[in-house]
């Protein structure tokens, strides 16, 4: 019995040594699995943080889009107000040009007519262009008319077509001018 017990004990020792080796391998695998889990956890934390940052960026973009929309509406409102103000300023500037209705101008005064402004052409023309045309016309007329005639023209202005009969030119509010004689305005830039 002791010999068989010895053999059994030796076999048990061999098996235990194999078990210890297998247990060590299992422990190493468990450690590797634990390290992988930790890496996964860290990776999941990074992904979670990235998703939160993405969510924050999306919210900021949505807020910026709303602000941009509100700003666009406000700018549109301001542009309309500015256009209305510019229109009123233009109307005030044009109100300066007053003469009798051209149909009621007597033959005696018909030759003294200096300006006519066509309001329909002014509606679609930018304010700055009209202002520039008026300034150019004033400069041109002030250089070619006597003081007495300028004073008279200020009181005898009309709301129709702009014409300069003192030089024989008809100045239209579209920026073109028609010569009634052989003189040329080729040195002037058309707008």
Short mmCIF file of C-alpha atoms in Angstrom, two decimals:
data_model
loop_
_atom_site.label_atom_id
_atom_site.label_comp_id
_atom_site.label_asym_id
_atom_site.label_seq_id
_atom_site.Cartn_x
_atom_site.Cartn_y
_atom_site.Cartn_z
CA UNK A 1 0.00 0.00 0.00
CA UNK A 2 2.75 2.36 0.67
CA UNK A 3 4.20 1.80 -2.80
CA UNK A 4 0.86 2.48 -4.41
CA UNK A 5 0.36 5.48 -2.12
CA UNK A 6 3.75 6.73 -3.19
CA UNK A 7 2.84 6.37 -6.84
CA UNK A 8 -0.46 8.11 -6.26
CA UNK A 9 1.33 10.87 -4.37
CA UNK A 10 3.85 11.26 -7.20
CA UNK A 11 1.07 11.40 -9.80
CA UNK A 12 -0.78 13.87 -7.63
CA UNK A 13 2.43 15.96 -7.40
CA UNK A 14 2.82 15.94 -11.21
CA UNK A 15 -0.83 16.89 -11.65
CA UNK A 16 -0.52 19.63 -9.02
CA UNK A 17 2.56 21.01 -10.78
CA UNK A 18 0.61 21.08 -14.04
CA UNK A 19 -2.32 22.69 -12.22
CA UNK A 20 -0.04 25.36 -10.73
CA UNK A 21 1.35 26.08 -14.19
CA UNK A 22 -2.17 26.25 -15.66
CA UNK A 23 -3.35 28.44 -12.76
CA UNK A 24 -0.43 30.81 -13.38
CA UNK A 25 -1.35 30.99 -17.09
CA UNK A 26 -4.98 31.61 -16.14
CA UNK A 27 -3.90 34.35 -13.71
CA UNK A 28 -1.82 35.98 -16.47
CA UNK A 29 -4.78 35.79 -18.87
CA UNK A 30 -7.06 37.31 -16.21
CA UNK A 31 -4.54 40.15 -15.76
CA UNK A 32 -4.44 40.72 -19.53
CA UNK A 33 -8.24 40.71 -19.65
CA UNK A 34 -8.29 43.18 -16.76
CA UNK A 35 -5.78 45.44 -18.57
CA UNK A 36 -7.88 45.21 -21.77
CA UNK A 37 -11.00 46.11 -19.79
CA UNK A 38 -9.20 49.12 -18.32
CA UNK A 39 -8.11 50.20 -21.81
CA UNK A 40 -11.67 49.74 -23.06
CA UNK A 41 -12.97 51.76 -20.15
CA UNK A 42 -10.48 54.53 -20.90
CA UNK A 43 -11.41 54.40 -24.61
CA UNK A 44 -15.11 54.52 -23.76
CA UNK A 45 -14.41 57.53 -21.51
CA UNK A 46 -12.64 59.30 -24.39
CA UNK A 47 -15.52 58.48 -26.75
CA UNK A 48 -18.04 59.71 -24.18
CA UNK A 49 -16.07 62.94 -23.74
CA UNK A 50 -15.85 63.41 -27.53
CA UNK A 51 -19.61 62.87 -27.90
CA UNK A 52 -20.25 65.44 -25.16
CA UNK A 53 -17.97 67.94 -26.90
CA UNK A 54 -19.72 67.24 -30.22
CA UNK A 55 -23.08 67.81 -28.54
CA UNK A 56 -21.81 71.11 -27.13
CA UNK A 57 -20.56 72.19 -30.58
CA UNK A 58 -23.91 71.27 -32.14
CA UNK A 59 -25.75 73.31 -29.50
CA UNK A 60 -23.41 76.26 -30.06
CA UNK A 61 -23.94 75.99 -33.84
CA UNK A 62 -27.70 75.92 -33.36
CA UNK A 63 -27.50 78.97 -31.10
CA UNK A 64 -25.23 80.76 -33.59
CA UNK A 65 -27.66 79.93 -36.41
CA UNK A 66 -30.54 81.40 -34.40
CA UNK A 67 -28.51 84.52 -33.64
CA UNK A 68 -27.52 84.81 -37.31
CA UNK A 69 -31.15 84.49 -38.34
CA UNK A 70 -32.17 87.17 -35.83
CA UNK A 71 -29.34 89.41 -37.02
CA UNK A 72 -30.38 88.89 -40.65
CA UNK A 73 -33.95 89.86 -39.79
CA UNK A 74 -32.73 92.92 -37.91
CA UNK A 75 -30.44 93.91 -40.79
CA UNK A 76 -33.32 93.49 -43.22
CA UNK A 77 -35.46 95.73 -41.03
CA UNK A 78 -32.64 98.29 -40.76
CA UNK A 79 -32.10 98.14 -44.54
CA UNK A 80 -35.79 98.81 -45.13
CA UNK A 81 -35.72 101.68 -42.64
CA UNK A 82 -32.56 103.05 -44.24
CA UNK A 83 -34.13 102.78 -47.69
CA UNK A 84 -37.20 104.62 -46.40
CA UNK A 85 -35.01 107.29 -44.81
CA UNK A 86 -32.98 107.61 -48.02
CA UNK A 87 -36.21 107.84 -50.01
CA UNK A 88 -37.45 110.60 -47.72
CA UNK A 89 -34.11 112.41 -48.00
CA UNK A 90 -34.29 112.07 -51.77
CA UNK A 91 -37.84 113.37 -51.79
CA UNK A 92 -36.72 116.30 -49.64
CA UNK A 93 -33.83 116.94 -52.02
CA UNK A 94 -36.13 116.72 -55.02
CA UNK A 95 -38.68 118.95 -53.32
CA UNK A 96 -36.12 121.70 -53.91
CA UNK A 97 -36.86 121.42 -57.64
CA UNK A 98 -40.22 123.11 -58.13
CA UNK A 99 -41.67 124.94 -61.12
CA UNK A 100 -45.09 125.22 -62.57
CA UNK A 101 -46.59 122.25 -64.35
CA UNK A 102 -44.91 122.16 -67.80
CA UNK A 103 -48.32 122.13 -69.46
CA UNK A 104 -49.17 125.41 -67.73
CA UNK A 105 -45.85 127.19 -68.43
CA UNK A 106 -46.53 130.19 -70.61
CA UNK A 107 -44.70 130.59 -73.92
CA UNK A 108 -42.91 133.60 -72.48
CA UNK A 109 -41.35 131.48 -69.66
CA UNK A 110 -40.96 128.23 -71.60
CA UNK A 111 -37.46 129.18 -72.76
CA UNK A 112 -36.34 129.85 -69.18
CA UNK A 113 -37.08 126.34 -67.99
CA UNK A 114 -33.89 124.79 -66.61
CA UNK A 115 -34.87 121.47 -64.96
CA UNK A 116 -37.45 118.77 -65.26
CA UNK A 117 -37.27 115.63 -63.13
CA UNK A 118 -39.12 112.46 -64.04
CA UNK A 119 -40.22 110.87 -60.74
CA UNK A 120 -40.89 107.46 -62.35
CA UNK A 121 -37.23 107.17 -63.35
CA UNK A 122 -36.13 108.15 -59.85
CA UNK A 123 -38.00 105.30 -58.17
CA UNK A 124 -35.63 102.58 -59.40
CA UNK A 125 -32.43 104.64 -59.29
CA UNK A 126 -30.08 104.31 -56.27
CA UNK A 127 -30.02 107.34 -53.98
CA UNK A 128 -26.26 107.88 -54.36
CA UNK A 129 -26.53 107.96 -58.16
CA UNK A 130 -29.31 110.54 -58.04
CA UNK A 131 -27.39 112.66 -55.56
CA UNK A 132 -24.30 112.47 -57.76
CA UNK A 133 -26.29 113.44 -60.87
CA UNK A 134 -27.84 116.38 -59.03
CA UNK A 135 -24.45 117.56 -57.76
CA UNK A 136 -22.92 117.27 -61.24
CA UNK A 137 -25.86 119.14 -62.72
CA UNK A 138 -25.58 121.91 -60.12
CA UNK A 139 -21.85 122.22 -60.76
CA UNK A 140 -22.35 122.27 -64.50
CA UNK A 141 -25.19 124.78 -64.34
CA UNK A 142 -23.48 127.01 -61.80
CA UNK A 143 -20.52 127.34 -64.16
CA UNK A 144 -22.64 128.13 -67.22
CA UNK A 145 -25.44 130.32 -65.82
CA UNK A 146 -25.47 133.86 -64.55
CA UNK A 147 -26.34 134.48 -60.88
CA UNK A 148 -29.65 136.04 -61.91
CA UNK A 149 -30.58 133.03 -63.99
CA UNK A 150 -29.53 130.65 -61.17
CA UNK A 151 -31.75 132.51 -58.69
CA UNK A 152 -34.65 132.34 -61.15
CA UNK A 153 -34.04 128.63 -61.82
CA UNK A 154 -34.19 127.86 -58.10
CA UNK A 155 -37.70 129.24 -57.97
CA UNK A 156 -38.80 127.80 -61.33
CA UNK A 157 -37.89 124.12 -60.96
CA UNK A 158 -40.15 121.18 -61.89
CA UNK A 159 -40.70 117.56 -60.78
CA UNK A 160 -40.42 116.03 -64.23
CA UNK A 161 -37.58 115.45 -66.65
CA UNK A 162 -34.21 117.05 -65.91
CA UNK A 163 -33.06 119.23 -68.80
CA UNK A 164 -30.47 121.96 -69.18
CA UNK A 165 -31.71 124.28 -71.88
CA UNK A 166 -28.99 126.83 -71.17
CA UNK A 167 -26.46 124.51 -72.84
CA UNK A 168 -28.84 122.87 -75.27
CA UNK A 169 -28.62 119.48 -73.51
CA UNK A 170 -31.32 117.32 -72.07
CA UNK A 171 -30.09 115.41 -69.00
CA UNK A 172 -32.11 112.31 -68.27
CA UNK A 173 -32.16 110.70 -64.83
CA UNK A 174 -30.87 107.43 -66.25
CA UNK A 175 -27.47 109.11 -66.49
CA UNK A 176 -27.51 109.80 -70.21
CA UNK A 177 -27.60 113.19 -71.86
CA UNK A 178 -28.88 114.08 -75.30
CA UNK A 179 -27.22 116.82 -77.28
CA UNK A 180 -29.52 119.15 -79.11
CA UNK A 181 -26.61 120.61 -81.08
CA UNK A 182 -23.20 119.50 -82.32
CA UNK A 183 -21.51 119.74 -78.85
CA UNK A 184 -20.25 116.46 -77.40
CA UNK A 185 -20.01 115.35 -73.78
CA UNK A 186 -17.71 112.44 -74.59
CA UNK A 187 -15.30 113.49 -71.83
CA UNK A 188 -17.98 112.81 -69.20
CA UNK A 189 -18.43 109.30 -67.82
CA UNK A 190 -21.91 107.79 -68.12
CA UNK A 191 -23.41 106.09 -65.04
#
